[in-house]
CSV table of C-alpha atoms and ligand atoms in Angstrom, one decimal:
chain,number,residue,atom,x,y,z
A,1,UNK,CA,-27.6,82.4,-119.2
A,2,UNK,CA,-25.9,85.4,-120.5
A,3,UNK,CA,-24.3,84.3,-124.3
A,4,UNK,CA,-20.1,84.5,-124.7
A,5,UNK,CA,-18.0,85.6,-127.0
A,6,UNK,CA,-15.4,83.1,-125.5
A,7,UNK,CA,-15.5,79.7,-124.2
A,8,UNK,CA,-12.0,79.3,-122.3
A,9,UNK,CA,-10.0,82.1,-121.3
A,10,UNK,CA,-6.7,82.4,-118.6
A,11,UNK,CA,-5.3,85.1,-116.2
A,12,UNK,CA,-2.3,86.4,-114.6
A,13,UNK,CA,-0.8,88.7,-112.6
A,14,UNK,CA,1.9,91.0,-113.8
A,15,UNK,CA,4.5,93.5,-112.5
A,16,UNK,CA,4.9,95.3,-109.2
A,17,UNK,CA,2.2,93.1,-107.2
A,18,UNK,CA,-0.4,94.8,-105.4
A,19,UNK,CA,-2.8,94.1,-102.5
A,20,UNK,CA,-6.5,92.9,-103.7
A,21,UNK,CA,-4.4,91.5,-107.0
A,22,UNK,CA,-5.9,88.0,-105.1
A,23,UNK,CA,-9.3,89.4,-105.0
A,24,UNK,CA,-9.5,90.3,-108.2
A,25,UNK,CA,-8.1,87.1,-109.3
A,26,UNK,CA,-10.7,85.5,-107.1
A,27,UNK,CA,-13.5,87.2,-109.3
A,28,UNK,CA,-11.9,86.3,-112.2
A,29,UNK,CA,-12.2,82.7,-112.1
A,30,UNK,CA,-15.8,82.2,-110.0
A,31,UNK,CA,-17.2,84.5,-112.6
A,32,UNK,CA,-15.8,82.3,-115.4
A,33,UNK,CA,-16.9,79.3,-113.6
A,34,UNK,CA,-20.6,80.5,-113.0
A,35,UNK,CA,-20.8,81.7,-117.0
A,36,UNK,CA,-19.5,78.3,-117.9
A,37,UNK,CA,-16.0,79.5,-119.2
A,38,UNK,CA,-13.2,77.6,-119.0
A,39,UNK,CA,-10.3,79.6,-116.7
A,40,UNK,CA,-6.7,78.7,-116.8
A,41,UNK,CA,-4.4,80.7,-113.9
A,42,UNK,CA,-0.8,81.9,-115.8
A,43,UNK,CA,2.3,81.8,-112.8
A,44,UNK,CA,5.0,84.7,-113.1
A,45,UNK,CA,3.2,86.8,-115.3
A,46,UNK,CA,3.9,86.7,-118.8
A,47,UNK,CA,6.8,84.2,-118.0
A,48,UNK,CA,4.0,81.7,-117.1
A,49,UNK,CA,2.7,82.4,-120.8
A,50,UNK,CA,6.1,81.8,-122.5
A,51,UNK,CA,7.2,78.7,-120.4
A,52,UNK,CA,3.9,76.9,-120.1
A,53,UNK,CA,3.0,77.6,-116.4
A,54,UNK,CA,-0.6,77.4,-116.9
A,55,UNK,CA,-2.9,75.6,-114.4
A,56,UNK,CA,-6.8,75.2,-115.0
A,57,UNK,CA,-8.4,77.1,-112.0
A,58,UNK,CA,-12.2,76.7,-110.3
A,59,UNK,CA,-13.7,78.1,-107.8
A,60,UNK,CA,-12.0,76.1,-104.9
A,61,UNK,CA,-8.5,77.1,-106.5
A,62,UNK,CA,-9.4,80.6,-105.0
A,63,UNK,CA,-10.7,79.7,-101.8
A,64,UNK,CA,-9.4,81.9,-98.7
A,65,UNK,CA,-7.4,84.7,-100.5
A,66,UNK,CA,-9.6,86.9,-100.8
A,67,UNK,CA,-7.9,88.7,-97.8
A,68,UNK,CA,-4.6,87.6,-98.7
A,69,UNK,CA,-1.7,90.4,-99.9
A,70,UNK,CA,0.5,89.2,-102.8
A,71,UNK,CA,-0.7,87.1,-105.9
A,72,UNK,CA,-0.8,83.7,-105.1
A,73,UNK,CA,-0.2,83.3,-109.2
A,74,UNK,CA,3.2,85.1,-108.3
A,75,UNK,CA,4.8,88.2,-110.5
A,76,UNK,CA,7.3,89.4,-112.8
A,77,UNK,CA,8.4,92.0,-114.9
A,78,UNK,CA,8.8,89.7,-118.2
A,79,UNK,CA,11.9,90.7,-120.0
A,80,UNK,CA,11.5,87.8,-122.6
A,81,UNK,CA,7.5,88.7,-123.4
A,82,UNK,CA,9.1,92.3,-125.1
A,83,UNK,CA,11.0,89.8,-127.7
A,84,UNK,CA,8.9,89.1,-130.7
A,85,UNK,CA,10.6,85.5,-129.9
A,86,UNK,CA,9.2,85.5,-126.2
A,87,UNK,CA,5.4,86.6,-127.5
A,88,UNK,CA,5.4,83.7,-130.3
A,89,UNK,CA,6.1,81.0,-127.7
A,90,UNK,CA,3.8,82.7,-125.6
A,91,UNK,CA,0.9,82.9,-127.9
A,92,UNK,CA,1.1,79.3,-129.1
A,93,UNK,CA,1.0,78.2,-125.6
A,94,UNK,CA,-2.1,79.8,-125.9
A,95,UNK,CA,-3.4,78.6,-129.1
A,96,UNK,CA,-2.3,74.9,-127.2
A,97,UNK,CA,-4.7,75.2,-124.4
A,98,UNK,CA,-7.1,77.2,-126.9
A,99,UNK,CA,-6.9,80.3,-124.9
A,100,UNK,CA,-9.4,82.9,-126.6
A,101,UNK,CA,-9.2,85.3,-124.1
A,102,UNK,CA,-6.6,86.7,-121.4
A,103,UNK,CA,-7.5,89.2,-118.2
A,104,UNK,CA,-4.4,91.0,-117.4
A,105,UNK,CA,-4.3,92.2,-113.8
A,106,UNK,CA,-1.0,94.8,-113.5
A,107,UNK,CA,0.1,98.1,-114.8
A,108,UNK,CA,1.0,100.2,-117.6
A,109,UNK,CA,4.0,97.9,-118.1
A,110,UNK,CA,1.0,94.6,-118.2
A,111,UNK,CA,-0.6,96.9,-120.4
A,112,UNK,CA,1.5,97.3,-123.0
A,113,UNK,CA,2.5,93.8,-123.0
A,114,UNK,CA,-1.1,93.1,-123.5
A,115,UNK,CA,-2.1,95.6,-126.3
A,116,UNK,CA,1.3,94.2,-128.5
A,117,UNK,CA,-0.1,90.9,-127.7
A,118,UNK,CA,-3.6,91.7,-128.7
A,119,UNK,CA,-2.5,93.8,-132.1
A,120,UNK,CA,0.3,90.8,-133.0
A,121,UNK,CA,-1.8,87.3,-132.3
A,122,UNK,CA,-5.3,89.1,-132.3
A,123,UNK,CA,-6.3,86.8,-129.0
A,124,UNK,CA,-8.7,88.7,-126.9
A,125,UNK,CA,-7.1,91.6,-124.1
A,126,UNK,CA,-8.7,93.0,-121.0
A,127,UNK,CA,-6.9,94.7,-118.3
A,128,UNK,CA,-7.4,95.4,-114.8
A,129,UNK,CA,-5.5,97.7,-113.5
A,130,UNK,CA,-3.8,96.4,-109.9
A,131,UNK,CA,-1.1,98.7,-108.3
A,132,UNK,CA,-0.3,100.5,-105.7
A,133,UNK,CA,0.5,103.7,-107.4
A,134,UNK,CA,-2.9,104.7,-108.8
A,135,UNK,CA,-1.4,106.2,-112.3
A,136,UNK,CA,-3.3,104.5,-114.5
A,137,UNK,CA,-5.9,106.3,-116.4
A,138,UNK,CA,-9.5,105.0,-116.9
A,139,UNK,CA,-10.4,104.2,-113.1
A,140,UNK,CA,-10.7,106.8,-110.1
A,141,UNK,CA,-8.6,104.0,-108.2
A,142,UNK,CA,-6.3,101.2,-109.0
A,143,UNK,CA,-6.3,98.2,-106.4
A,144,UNK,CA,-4.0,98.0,-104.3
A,145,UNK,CA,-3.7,101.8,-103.8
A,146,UNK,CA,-5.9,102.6,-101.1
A,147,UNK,CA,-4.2,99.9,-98.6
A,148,UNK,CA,-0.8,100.9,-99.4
A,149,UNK,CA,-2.1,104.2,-98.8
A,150,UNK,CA,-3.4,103.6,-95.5
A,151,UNK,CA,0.0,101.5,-95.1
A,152,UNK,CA,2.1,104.6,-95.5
A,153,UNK,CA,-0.1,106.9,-93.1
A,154,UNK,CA,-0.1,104.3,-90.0
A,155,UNK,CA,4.0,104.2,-90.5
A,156,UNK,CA,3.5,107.9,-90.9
A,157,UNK,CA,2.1,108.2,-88.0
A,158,UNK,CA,4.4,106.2,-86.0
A,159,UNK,CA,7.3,108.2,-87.1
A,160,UNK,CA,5.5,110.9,-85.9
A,161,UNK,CA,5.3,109.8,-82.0
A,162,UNK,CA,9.4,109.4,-82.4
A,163,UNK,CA,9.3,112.8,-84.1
A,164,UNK,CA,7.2,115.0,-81.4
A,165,UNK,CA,9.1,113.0,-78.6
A,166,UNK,CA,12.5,113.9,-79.7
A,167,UNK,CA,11.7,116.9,-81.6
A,168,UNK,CA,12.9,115.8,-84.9
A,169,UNK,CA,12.4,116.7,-88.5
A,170,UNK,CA,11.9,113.8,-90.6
A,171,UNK,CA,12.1,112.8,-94.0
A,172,UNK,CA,10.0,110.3,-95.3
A,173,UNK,CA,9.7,108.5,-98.8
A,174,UNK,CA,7.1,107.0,-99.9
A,175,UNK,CA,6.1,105.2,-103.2
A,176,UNK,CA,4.5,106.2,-106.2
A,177,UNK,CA,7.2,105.8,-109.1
A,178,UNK,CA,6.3,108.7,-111.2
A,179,UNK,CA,3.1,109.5,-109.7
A,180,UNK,CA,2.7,111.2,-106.2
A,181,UNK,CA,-0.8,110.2,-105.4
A,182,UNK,CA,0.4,108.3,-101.9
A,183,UNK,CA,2.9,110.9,-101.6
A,184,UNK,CA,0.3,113.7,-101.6
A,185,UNK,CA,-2.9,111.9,-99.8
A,186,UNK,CA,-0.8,110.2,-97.1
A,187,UNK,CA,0.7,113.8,-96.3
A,188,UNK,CA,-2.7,115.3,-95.8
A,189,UNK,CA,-3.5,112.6,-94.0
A,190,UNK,CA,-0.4,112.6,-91.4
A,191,UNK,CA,-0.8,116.3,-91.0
A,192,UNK,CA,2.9,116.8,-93.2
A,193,UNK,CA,4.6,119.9,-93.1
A,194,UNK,CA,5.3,119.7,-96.7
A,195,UNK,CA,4.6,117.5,-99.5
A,196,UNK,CA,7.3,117.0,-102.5
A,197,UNK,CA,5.8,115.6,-105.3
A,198,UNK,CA,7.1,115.0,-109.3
A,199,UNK,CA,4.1,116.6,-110.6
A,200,UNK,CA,4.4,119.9,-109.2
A,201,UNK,CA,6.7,121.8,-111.8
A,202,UNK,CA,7.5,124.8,-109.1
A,203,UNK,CA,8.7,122.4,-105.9
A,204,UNK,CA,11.7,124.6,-104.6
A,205,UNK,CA,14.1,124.1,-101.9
A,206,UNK,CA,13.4,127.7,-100.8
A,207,UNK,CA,9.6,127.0,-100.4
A,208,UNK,CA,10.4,124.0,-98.3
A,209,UNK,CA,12.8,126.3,-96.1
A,210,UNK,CA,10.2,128.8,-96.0
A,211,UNK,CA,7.9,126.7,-94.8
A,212,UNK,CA,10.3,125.4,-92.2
A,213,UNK,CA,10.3,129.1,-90.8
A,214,UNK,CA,7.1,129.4,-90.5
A,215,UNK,CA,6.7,126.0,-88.6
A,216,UNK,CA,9.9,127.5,-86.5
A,217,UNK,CA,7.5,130.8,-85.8
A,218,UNK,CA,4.3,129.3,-85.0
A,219,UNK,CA,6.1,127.1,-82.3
A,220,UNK,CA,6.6,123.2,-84.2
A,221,UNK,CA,9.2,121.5,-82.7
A,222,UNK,CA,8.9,118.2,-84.6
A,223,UNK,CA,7.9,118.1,-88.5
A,224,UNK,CA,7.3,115.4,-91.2
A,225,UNK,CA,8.2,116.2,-94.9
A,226,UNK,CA,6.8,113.5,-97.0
A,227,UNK,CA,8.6,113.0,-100.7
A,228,UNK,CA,7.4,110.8,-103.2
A,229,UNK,CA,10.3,108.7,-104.9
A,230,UNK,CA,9.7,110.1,-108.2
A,231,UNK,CA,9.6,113.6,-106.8
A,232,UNK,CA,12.5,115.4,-109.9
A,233,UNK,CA,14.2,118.5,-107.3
A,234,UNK,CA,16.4,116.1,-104.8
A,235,UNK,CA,15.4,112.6,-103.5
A,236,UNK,CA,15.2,112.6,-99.5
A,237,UNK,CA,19.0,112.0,-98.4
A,238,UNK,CA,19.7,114.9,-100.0
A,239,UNK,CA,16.3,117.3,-99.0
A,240,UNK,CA,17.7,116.0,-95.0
A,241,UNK,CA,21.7,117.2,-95.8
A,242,UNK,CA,20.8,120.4,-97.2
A,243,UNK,CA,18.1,121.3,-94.9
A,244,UNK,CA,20.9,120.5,-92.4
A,245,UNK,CA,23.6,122.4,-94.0
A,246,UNK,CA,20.4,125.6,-93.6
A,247,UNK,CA,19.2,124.7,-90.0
A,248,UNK,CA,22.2,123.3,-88.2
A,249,UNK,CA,20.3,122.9,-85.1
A,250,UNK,CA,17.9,120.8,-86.7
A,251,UNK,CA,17.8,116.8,-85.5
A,252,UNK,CA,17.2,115.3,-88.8
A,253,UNK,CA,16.5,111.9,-89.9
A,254,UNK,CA,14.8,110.0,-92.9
A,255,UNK,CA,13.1,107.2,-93.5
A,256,UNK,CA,12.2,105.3,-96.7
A,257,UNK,CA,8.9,103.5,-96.1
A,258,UNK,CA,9.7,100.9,-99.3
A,259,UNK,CA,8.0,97.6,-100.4
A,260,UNK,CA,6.3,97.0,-96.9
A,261,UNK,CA,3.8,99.5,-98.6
A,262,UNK,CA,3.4,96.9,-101.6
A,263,UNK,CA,2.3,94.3,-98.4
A,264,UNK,CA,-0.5,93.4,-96.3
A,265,UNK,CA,-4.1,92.3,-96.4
A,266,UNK,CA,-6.1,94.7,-98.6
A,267,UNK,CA,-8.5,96.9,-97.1
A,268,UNK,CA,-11.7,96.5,-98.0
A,269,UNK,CA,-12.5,99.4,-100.5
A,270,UNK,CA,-9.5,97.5,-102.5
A,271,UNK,CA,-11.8,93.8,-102.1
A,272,UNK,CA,-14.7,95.5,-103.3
A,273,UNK,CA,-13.2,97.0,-106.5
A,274,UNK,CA,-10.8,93.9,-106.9
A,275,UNK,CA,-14.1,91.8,-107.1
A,276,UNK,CA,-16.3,94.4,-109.3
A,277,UNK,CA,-13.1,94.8,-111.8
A,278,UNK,CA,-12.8,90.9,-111.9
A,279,UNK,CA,-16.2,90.5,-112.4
A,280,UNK,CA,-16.4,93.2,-115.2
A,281,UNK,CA,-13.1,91.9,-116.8
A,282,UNK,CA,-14.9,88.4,-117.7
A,283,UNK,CA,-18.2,89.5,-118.8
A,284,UNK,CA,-16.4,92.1,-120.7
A,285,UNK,CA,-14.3,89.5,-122.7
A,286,UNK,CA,-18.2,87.5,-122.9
A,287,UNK,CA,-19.5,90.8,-124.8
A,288,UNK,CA,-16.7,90.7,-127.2
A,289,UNK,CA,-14.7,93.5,-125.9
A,290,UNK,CA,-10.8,93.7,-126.1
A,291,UNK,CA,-7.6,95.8,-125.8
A,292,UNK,CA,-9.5,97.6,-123.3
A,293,UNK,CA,-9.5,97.8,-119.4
A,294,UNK,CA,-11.9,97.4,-117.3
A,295,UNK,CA,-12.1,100.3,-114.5
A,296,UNK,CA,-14.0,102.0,-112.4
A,297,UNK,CA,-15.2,105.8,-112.5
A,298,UNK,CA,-17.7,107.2,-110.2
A,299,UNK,CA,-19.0,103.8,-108.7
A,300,UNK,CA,-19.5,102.4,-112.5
A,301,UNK,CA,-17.5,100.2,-114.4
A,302,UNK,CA,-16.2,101.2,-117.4
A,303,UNK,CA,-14.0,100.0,-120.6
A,304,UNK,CA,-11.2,102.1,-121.8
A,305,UNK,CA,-9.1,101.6,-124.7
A,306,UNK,CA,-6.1,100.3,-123.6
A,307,UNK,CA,-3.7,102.8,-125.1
A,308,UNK,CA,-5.4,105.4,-123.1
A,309,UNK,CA,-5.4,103.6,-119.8
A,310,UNK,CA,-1.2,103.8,-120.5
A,311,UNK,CA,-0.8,107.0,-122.2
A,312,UNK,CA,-3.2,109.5,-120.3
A,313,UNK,CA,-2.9,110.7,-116.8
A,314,UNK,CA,-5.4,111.0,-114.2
A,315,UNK,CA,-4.6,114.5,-113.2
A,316,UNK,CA,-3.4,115.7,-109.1
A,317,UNK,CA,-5.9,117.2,-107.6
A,318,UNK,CA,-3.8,120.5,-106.5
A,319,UNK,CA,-6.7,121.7,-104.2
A,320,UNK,CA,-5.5,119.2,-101.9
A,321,UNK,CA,-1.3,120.5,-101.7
A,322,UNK,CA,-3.3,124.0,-100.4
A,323,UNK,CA,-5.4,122.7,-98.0
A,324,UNK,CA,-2.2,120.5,-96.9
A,325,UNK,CA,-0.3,123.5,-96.7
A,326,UNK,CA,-3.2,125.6,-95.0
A,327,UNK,CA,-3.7,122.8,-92.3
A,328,UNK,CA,-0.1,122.0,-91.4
A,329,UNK,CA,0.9,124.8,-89.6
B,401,F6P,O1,4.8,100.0,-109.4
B,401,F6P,C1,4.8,99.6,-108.1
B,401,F6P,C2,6.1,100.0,-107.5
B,401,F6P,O2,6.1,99.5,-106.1
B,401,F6P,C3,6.6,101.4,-107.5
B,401,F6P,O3,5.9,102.2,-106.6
B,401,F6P,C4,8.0,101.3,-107.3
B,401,F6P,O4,8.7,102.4,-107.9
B,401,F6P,C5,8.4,100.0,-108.0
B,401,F6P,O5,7.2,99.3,-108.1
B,401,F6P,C6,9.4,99.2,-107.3
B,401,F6P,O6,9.7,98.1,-108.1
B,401,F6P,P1,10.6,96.8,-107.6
B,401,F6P,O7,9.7,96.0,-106.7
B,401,F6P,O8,10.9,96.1,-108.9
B,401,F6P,O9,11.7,97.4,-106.9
């Protein structure tokens, strides 16, 4: 049997909640229980850590969620773990159940809470990066993001039947915070006219009218403009009254997909790297790492630091806005 650096570690889910957060969690705790570690589940997040919400998990604890959306730990965004106050009651909870290790399964916002937590107390950190909007650096993917990708392309696609049967231009949000990754694959996907994303610097509303005309020239009668949330030159109430105020003859109507993309049953390319990322969280706490996150980069799992998972940025791949751009008209 493989040694251990620890003996008794717990887990939690943190922040926005993502689907395969229950897989992961899942992993976390059968691989604990087949090393012989101790596992403790954490409700609410860091909350759980603060107010003592700590429950002592096995493998039954996790049985049938593997398909399940949600955390069945629940979430929060803990205001009281930033206090200094908030992470002393949280890390003597921890010294109380003799918690020597802690698999954070979240964000960048998880993450930093986790790297403080790890440079003030010292107790062991790994992350594992779960949500939907795939900006965290050290992993090709973060779970949850490929089903709340495929989420926003079949509601895509649905607005598009009411779109070509009523020859309407539609606006459509999607999610992302800063990042436009759903933005930019679920408009290639649904065939969008145009894509609006924050991390283009030249996004114009000329371009987006120019590409209007060119739709109008090459015969469209119904087009989709998907906008991320984050996406800095006008959010999509404001894309639709302008465009309107250009193209008065233009039925135009938006739609703002929301948190039914933070929903449903994960798919499986989210189970698979839920349960790798779990896996590779424990046994990376049993080799001694910490402050880093476990991820996954070309089909491998790998550790990075945990100041890099928060600070750098896995980079658009711009190819894709030209070949969007090439195929949509
Ligand atoms: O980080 C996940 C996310 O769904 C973002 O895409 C979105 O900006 C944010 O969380 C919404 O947060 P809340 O659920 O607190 O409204």
């Amino acid at each position: 049997m493989k040694e251990s650096a620890v003996k008794k570690i717990a887990v939690l889910t943190s922040g926005g909640d993502a689907p395969g957060m229950n897989a992961a969690l899942r992993a976390v705790v059968r691989t604990a229980n087949y090393y012989n570690i101790e596992c403790y589940g954490v409700r609410e997040g860091y909350n759980g850590l603060i107010h003592d919400d700590f429950l002592k998990m096995g493998p039954r604890s996790v049985k049938n969620i593997i398909n399940q959306g949600g955390t069945i730990l629940k979430s929060a965004r803990s205001a009281e773990f930033r206090t200094k106050e908030g992470r002393e009651k949280a890390f003597a909870n921890c010294q109380k159940y003799g918690i020597e290790g802690l698999v954070c399964i979240g964000g960048d916002g998880t993450f930093t809470g986790a790297k403080i937590f790890n440079e003030e107390f010292g107790i062991r950190t790994i992350g594992v990066p779960g949500t939907i909007d795939n900006d965290i650096f050290g992993t090709d993917n973060t779970i949850g993001y490929d089903t709340a990708l495929n989420t926003a392309m079949d509601a895509i696609d649905k607005i598009r039947d009411t779109a070509t049967s009523h020859n309407r231009v539609f606006f459509v949000e999607v999610m992302g915070r800063d990042a436009g990754f759903i933005a930019l694959n679920s408009g290639l996907a649904t065939g969008a006219l145009d894509i609006l994303i924050p991390e283009t610097q030249e996004d114009s509303i000329e371009d987006l009218f120019a590409n209007f005309k060119t739709a109008e020239k090459s015969g469209k009668s119904s087009s989709i403009v998907v906008v991320a949330e984050g996406e800095k030159l006008a959010n999509v109430y404001e894309l639709a009254e302008k465009t309107k105020e250009a193209f008065p003859d233009y039925d135009i109507r938006v739609a703002v997909l929301g948190h039914m993309q933070r929903g449903g049953s994960p798919s499986c390319a989210d189970r698979v790297l839920a349960s790798r990322l779990g896996y590779g969280a424990v046994t990376g706490l049993m080799d001694g790492k910490t402050n880093v996150m476990a991820g996954m980069r070309s089909n491998d799992v790998v550790y990075t630091p945990i100041e890099d998972a928060i600070k750098k940025h896995n980079e658009i791949n711009q190819d894709l806005l030209l070949i969007s751009e090439i195929l949509a008209i």
